[in-house]
mmCIF file of C-alpha atoms and ligand atoms in Angstrom:
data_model
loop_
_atom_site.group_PDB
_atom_site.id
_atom_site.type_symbol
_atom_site.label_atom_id
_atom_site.label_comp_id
_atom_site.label_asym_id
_atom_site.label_seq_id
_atom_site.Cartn_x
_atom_site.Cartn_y
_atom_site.Cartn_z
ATOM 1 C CA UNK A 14 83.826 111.406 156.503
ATOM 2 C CA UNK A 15 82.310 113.154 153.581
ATOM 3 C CA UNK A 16 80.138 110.684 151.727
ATOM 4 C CA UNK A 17 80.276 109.812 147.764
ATOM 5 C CA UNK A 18 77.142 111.487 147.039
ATOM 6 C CA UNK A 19 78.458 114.838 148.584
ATOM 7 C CA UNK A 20 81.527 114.181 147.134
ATOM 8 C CA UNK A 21 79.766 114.026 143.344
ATOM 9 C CA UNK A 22 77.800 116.818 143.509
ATOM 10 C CA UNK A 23 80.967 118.390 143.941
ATOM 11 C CA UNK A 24 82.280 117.284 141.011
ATOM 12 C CA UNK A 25 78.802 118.172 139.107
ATOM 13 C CA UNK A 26 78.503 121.749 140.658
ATOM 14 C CA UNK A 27 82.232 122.874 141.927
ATOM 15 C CA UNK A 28 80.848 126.029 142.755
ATOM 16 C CA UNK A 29 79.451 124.828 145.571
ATOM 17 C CA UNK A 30 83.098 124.021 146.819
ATOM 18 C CA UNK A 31 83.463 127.735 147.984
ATOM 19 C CA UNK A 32 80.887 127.015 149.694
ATOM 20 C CA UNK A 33 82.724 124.510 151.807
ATOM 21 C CA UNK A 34 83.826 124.942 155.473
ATOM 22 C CA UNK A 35 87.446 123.939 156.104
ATOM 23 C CA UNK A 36 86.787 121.003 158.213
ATOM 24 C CA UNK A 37 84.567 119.578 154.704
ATOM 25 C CA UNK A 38 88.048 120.114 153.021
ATOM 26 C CA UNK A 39 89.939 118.655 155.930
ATOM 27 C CA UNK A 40 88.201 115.361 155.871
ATOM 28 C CA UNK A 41 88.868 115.712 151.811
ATOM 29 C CA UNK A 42 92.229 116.552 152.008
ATOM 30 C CA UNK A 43 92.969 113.539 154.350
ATOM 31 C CA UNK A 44 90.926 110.775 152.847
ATOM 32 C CA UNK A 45 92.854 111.718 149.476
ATOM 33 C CA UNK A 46 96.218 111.631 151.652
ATOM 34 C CA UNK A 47 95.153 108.088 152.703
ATOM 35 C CA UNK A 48 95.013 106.736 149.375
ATOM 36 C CA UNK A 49 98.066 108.386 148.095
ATOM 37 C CA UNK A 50 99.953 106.954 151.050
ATOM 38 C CA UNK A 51 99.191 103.234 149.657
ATOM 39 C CA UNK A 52 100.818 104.487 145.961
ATOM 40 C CA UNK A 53 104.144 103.791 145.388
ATOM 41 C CA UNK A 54 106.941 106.598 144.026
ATOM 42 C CA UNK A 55 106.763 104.812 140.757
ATOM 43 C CA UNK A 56 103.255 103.374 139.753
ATOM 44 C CA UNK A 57 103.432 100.720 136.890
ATOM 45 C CA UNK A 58 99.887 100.491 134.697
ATOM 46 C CA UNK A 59 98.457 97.697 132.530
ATOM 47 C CA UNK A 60 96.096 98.326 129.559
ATOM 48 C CA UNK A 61 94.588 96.287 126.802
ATOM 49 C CA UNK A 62 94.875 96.725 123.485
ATOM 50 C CA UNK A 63 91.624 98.144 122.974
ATOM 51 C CA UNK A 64 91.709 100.324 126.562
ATOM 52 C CA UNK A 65 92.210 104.274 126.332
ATOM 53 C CA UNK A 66 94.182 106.087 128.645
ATOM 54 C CA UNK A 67 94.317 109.963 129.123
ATOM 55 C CA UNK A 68 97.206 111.612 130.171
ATOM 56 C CA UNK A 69 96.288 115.449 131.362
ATOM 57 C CA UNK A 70 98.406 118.376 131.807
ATOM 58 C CA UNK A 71 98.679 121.330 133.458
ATOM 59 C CA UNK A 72 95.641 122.674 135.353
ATOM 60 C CA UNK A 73 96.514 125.776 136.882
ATOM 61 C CA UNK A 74 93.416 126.520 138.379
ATOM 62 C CA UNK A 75 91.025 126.377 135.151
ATOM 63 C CA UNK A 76 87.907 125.386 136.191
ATOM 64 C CA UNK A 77 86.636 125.842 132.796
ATOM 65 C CA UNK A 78 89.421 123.473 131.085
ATOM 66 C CA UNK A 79 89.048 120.904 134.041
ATOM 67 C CA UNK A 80 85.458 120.733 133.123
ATOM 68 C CA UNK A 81 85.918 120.142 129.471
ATOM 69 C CA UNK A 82 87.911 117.438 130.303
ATOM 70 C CA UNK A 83 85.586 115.965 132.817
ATOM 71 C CA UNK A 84 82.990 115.953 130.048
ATOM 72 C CA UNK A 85 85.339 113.935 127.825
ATOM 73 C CA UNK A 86 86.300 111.742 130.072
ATOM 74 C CA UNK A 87 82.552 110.995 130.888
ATOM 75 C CA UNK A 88 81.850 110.216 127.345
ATOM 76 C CA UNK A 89 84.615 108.207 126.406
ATOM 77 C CA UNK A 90 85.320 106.172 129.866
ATOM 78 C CA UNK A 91 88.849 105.633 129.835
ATOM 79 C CA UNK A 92 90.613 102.795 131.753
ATOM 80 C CA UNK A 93 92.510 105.360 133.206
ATOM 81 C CA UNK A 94 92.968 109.060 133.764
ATOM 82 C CA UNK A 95 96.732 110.588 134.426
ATOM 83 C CA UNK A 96 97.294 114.187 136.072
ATOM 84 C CA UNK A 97 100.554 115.270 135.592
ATOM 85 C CA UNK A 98 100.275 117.826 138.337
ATOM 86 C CA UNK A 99 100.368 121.528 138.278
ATOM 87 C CA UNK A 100 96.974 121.380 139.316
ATOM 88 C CA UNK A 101 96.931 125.025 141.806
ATOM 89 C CA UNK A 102 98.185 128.461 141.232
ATOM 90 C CA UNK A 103 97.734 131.068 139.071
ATOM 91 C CA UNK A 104 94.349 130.575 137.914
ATOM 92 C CA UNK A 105 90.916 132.062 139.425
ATOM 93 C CA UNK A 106 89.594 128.638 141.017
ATOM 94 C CA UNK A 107 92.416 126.764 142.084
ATOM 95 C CA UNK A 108 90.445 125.254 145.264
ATOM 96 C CA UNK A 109 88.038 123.746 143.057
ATOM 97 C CA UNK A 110 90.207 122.313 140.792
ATOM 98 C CA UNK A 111 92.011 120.612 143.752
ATOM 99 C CA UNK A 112 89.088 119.449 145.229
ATOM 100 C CA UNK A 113 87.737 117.753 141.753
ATOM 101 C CA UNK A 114 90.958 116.275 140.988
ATOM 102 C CA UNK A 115 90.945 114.851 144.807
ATOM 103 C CA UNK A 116 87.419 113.956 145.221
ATOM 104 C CA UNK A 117 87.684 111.985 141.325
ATOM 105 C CA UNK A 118 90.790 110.330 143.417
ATOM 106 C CA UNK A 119 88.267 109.227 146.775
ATOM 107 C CA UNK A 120 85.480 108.213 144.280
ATOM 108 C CA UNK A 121 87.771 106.103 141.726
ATOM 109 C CA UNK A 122 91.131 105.535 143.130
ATOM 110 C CA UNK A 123 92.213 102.727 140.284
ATOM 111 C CA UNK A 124 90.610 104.968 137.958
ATOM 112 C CA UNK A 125 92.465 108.552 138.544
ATOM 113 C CA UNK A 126 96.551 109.365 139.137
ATOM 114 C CA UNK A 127 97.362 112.468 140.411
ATOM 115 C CA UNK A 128 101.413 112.589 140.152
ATOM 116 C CA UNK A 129 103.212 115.523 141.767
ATOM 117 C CA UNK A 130 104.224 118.790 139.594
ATOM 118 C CA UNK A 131 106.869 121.485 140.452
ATOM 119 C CA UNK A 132 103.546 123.644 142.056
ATOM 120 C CA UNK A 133 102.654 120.522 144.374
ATOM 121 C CA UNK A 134 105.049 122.602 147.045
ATOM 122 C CA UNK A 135 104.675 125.068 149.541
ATOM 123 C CA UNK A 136 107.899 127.346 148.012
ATOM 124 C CA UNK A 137 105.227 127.747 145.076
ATOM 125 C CA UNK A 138 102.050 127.890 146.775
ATOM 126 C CA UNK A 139 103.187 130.755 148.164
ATOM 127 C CA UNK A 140 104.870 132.757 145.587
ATOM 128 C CA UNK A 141 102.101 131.910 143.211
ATOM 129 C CA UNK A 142 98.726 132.353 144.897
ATOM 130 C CA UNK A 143 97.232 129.171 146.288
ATOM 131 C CA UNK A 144 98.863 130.203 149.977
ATOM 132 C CA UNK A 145 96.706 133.123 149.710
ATOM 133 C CA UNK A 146 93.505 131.697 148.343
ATOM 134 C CA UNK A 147 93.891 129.512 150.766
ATOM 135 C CA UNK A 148 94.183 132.025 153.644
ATOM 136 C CA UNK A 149 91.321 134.444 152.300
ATOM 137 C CA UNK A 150 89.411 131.162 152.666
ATOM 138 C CA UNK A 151 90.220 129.520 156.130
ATOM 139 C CA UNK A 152 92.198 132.280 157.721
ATOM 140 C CA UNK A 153 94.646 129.933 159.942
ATOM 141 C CA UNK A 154 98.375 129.139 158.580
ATOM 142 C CA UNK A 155 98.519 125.812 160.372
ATOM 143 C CA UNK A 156 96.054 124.547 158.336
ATOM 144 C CA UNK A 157 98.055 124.620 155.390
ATOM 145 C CA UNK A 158 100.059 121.896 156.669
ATOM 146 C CA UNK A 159 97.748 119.624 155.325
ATOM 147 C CA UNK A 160 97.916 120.312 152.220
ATOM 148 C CA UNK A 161 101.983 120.590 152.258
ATOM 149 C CA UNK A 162 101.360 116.616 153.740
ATOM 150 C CA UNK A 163 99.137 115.591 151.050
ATOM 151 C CA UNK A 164 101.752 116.781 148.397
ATOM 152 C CA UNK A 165 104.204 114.919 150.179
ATOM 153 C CA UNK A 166 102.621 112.024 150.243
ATOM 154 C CA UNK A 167 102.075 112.326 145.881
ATOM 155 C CA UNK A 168 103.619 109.130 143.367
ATOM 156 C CA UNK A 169 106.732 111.246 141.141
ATOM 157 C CA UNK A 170 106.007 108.757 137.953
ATOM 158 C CA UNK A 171 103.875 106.362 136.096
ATOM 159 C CA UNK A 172 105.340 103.047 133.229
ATOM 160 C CA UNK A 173 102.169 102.504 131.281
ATOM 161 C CA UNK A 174 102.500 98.891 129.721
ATOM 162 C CA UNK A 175 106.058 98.900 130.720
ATOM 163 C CA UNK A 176 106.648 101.502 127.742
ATOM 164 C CA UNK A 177 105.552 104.584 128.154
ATOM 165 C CA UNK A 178 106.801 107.321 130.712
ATOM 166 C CA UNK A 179 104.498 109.788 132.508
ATOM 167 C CA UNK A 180 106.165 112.958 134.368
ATOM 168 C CA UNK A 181 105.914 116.445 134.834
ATOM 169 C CA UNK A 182 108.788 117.617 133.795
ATOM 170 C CA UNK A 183 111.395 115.277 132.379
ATOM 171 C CA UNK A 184 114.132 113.145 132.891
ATOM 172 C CA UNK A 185 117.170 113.980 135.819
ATOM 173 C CA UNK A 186 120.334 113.549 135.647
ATOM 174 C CA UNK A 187 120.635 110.443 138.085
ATOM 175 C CA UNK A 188 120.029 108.047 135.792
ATOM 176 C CA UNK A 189 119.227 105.381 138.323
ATOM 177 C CA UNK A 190 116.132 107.072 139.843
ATOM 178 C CA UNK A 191 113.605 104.782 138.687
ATOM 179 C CA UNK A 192 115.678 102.148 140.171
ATOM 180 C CA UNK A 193 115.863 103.992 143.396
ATOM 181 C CA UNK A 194 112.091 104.789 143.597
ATOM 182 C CA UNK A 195 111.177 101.074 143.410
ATOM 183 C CA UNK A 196 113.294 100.253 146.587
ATOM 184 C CA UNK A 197 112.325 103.468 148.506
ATOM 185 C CA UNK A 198 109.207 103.412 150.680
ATOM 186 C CA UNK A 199 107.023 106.797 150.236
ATOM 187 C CA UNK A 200 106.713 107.255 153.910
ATOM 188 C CA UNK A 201 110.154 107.448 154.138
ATOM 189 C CA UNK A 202 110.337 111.063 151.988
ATOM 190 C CA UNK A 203 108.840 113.093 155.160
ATOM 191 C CA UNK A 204 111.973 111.710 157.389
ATOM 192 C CA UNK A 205 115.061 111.275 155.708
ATOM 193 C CA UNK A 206 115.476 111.052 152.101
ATOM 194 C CA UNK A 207 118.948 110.520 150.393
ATOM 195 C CA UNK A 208 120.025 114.162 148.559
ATOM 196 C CA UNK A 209 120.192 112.394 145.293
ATOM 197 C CA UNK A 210 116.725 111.214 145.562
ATOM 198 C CA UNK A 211 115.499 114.288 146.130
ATOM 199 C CA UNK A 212 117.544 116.137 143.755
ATOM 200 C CA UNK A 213 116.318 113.575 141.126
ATOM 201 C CA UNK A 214 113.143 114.500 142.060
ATOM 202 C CA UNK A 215 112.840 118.194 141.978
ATOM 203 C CA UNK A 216 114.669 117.589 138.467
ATOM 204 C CA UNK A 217 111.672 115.290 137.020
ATOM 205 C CA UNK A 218 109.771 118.303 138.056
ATOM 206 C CA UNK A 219 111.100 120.819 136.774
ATOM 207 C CA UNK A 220 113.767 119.819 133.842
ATOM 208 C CA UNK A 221 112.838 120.649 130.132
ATOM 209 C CA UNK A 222 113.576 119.248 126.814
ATOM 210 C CA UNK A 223 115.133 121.259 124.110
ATOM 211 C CA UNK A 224 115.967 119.932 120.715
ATOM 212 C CA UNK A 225 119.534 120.723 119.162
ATOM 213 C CA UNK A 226 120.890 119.682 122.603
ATOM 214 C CA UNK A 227 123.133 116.386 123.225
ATOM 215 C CA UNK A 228 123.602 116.386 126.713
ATOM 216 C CA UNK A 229 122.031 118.702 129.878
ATOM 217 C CA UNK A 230 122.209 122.301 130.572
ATOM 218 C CA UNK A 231 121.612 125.264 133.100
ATOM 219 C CA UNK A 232 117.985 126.434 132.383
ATOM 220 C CA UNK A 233 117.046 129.664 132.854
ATOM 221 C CA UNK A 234 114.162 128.752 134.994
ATOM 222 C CA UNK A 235 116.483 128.539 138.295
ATOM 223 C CA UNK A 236 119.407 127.093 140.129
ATOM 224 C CA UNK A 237 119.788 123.375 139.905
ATOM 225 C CA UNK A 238 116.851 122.941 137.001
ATOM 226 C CA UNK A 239 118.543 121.593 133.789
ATOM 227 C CA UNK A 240 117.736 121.024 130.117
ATOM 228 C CA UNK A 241 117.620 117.784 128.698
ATOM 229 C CA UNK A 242 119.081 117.307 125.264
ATOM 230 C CA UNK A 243 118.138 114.053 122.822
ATOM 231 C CA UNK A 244 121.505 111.929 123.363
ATOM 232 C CA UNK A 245 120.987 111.499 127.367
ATOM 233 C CA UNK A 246 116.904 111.636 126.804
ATOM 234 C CA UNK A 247 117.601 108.383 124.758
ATOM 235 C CA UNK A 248 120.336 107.154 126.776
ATOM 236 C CA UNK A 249 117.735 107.111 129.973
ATOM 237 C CA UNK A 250 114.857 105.629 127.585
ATOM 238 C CA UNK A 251 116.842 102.956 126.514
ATOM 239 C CA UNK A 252 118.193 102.257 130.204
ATOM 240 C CA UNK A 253 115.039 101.695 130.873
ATOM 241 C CA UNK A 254 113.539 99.828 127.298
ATOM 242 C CA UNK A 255 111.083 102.698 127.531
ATOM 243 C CA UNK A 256 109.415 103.980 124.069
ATOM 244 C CA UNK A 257 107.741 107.123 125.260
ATOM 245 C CA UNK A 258 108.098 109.972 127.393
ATOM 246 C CA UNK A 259 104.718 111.940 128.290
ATOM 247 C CA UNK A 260 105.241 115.007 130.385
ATOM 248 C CA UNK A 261 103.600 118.467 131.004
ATOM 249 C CA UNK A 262 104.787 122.029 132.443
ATOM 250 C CA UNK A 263 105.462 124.110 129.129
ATOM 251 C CA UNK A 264 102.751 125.900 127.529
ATOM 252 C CA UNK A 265 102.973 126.134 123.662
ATOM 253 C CA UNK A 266 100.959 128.244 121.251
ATOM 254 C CA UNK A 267 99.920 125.078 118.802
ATOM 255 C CA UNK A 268 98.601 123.482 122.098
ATOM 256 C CA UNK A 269 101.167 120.565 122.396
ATOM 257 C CA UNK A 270 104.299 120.051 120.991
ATOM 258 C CA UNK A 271 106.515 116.565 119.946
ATOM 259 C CA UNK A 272 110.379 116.259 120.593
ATOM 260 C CA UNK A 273 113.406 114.375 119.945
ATOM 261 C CA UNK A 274 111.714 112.081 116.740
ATOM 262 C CA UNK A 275 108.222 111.930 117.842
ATOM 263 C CA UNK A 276 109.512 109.851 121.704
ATOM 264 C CA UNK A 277 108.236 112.773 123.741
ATOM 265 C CA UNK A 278 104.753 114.426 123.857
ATOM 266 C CA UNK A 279 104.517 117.867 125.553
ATOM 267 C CA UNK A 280 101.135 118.421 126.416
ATOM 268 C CA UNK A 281 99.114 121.489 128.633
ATOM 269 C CA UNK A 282 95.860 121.099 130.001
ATOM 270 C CA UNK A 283 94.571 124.890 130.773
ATOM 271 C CA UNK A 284 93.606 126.841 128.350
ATOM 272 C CA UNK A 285 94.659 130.710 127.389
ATOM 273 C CA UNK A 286 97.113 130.307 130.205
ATOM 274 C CA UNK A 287 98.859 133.759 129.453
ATOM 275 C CA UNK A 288 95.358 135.287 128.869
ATOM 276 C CA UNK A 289 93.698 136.147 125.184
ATOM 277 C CA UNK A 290 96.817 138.015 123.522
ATOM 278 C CA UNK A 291 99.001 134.627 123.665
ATOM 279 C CA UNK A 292 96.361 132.223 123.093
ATOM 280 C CA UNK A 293 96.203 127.913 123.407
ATOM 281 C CA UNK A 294 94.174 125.673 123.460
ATOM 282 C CA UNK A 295 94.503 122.852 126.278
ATOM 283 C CA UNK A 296 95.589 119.786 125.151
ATOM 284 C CA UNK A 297 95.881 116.214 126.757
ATOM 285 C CA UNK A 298 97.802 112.678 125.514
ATOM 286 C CA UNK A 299 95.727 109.476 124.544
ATOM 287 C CA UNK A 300 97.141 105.919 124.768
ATOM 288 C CA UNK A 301 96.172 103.290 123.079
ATOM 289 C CA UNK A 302 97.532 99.889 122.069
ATOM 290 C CA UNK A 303 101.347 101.242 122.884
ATOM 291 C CA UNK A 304 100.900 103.967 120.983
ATOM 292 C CA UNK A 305 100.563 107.998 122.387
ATOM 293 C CA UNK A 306 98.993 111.066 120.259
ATOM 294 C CA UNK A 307 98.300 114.188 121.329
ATOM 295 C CA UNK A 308 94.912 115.765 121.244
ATOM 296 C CA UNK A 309 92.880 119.349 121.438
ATOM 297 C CA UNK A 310 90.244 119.702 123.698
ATOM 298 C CA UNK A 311 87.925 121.908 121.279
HETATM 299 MN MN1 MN B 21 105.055 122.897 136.032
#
């Protein structure tokens, strides 16, 4: 067991995370795993009227975006803190990122919500550079197993005061999934999992929104991945009495973007994430007494 106070000077100095030897990250990796196991699919939050929440995007391996919103976090306490996932590949520390995200999850687990994004999978680890880092790191491919277990084991949604949606991606064409994911046990997704459910799921992963659309659409980003216009997006919201749809996994230039009449916030949490000639700034959602905004981190 690594202890709390190892487990904070992580989070204080993540570059002593390299520094790590891989049973360190095992006993990490699992003692996250063993809280995530407890979550449900769908989480359901509670917040005062006066309570922030943050809802983060994106990571991507930006140790230097993660860190700016660490700080803010730290100053203005939130009740709660919301990953979207998304939080490996692509960027130049995606180990420490993990391990932040994870340890914030050991240290505070009614505090922080990691939900899984479309890069919490091993078809994407390894096209996209965490299998590697990995590798270079600990140098045996069983060991990546664990990981591959603690993304299984990851919640798919979160209702924040029975109102407001949080996802990765966006809403899937089986309209009874949140239905579904209250009656479905968690540990049952490593055995035998209906095909719809998991369809559903790789859509709330990976579907986008696009405006000017009524109903869904092939999108370009690969087979079975679908746009979402604003007819069904309301049609699931209303299913549902939902109000707001938070969600992450497109990077815009203004930092994050509204759709369909101000109901859905599209917000990215790593900054420059195509490098200086396409610039943005990371951005994260606040809620507060029912109501979302978007916001820079400056
Ligand atoms: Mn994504």
């Amino acid at each position: 067991m690594i202890n709390d106070s190892i487990l904070k000077s992580l989070i204080n100095k993540p570059k002593k995370i390299s520094n790590l030897d891989f049973s360190e990250v095992s006993d990490i990796i699992t003692q996250a795993q063993e809280i995530f196991e407890e979550e449900k699919l769908l989480i359901e939050l509670n917040a005062d009227k006066d309570e922030e929440i943050f809802v983060i995007g994106d990571i991507h391996g930006n140790l230097e975006s993660l860190i700016k919103i660490y700080d803010l976090i730290k100053k203005k306490d939130p009740k709660y803190v919301i990953f979207l996932g998304d939080i490996v590949d692509r960027g130049q520390f995606q180990l420490e990122c993990l391990i932040i995200v994870l340890s914030l999850k050991i240290l505070y687990p009614n505090k922080y919500f990691i939900l899984k994004g479309n890069h919490e999978t091993l078809e994407m680890n390894k096209y996209y550079g965490f299998y590697d880092v990995y590798m270079m790191e600990f140098n045996q491919y069983s060991q990546f197993d664990e990981i591959i277990s603690l993304y299984n084991k990851l919640p798919i949604c979160i209702v924040v005061n029975d109102s407001i949606l949080c996802l990765h991606g966006g809403i899937p064409e089986n309209f009874e999934i949140l239905n579904e994911f209250k009656t479905l046990d968690k540990k049952q997704l490593d055995e035998t999992i209906p095909e719809s459910v998991e369809y559903a799921i790789f859509q709330i992963m990976w579907n986008d929104p696009k405006e000017g659309l009524t109903g869904f659409m092939d999108n370009f980003r690969g087979p079975g991945i679908k746009y979402y216009g604003y007819e069904v997006f309301n049609e699931f919201m209303e299913k549902y009495n939902l109000k707001y749809c938070i969600r992450a996994h497109e990077v815009f230039p203004e930092g994050y973007r509204w759709f369909f009449d101000h109901k859905l916030l599209s917000i990215f949490s790593s900054e420059n994430y195509r490098g200086d000639y396409y610039p943005n700034p990371a951005s994260y959602a606040v809620i507060k007494n029912k109501t979302v905004s978007g916001e820079l981190i400056g």
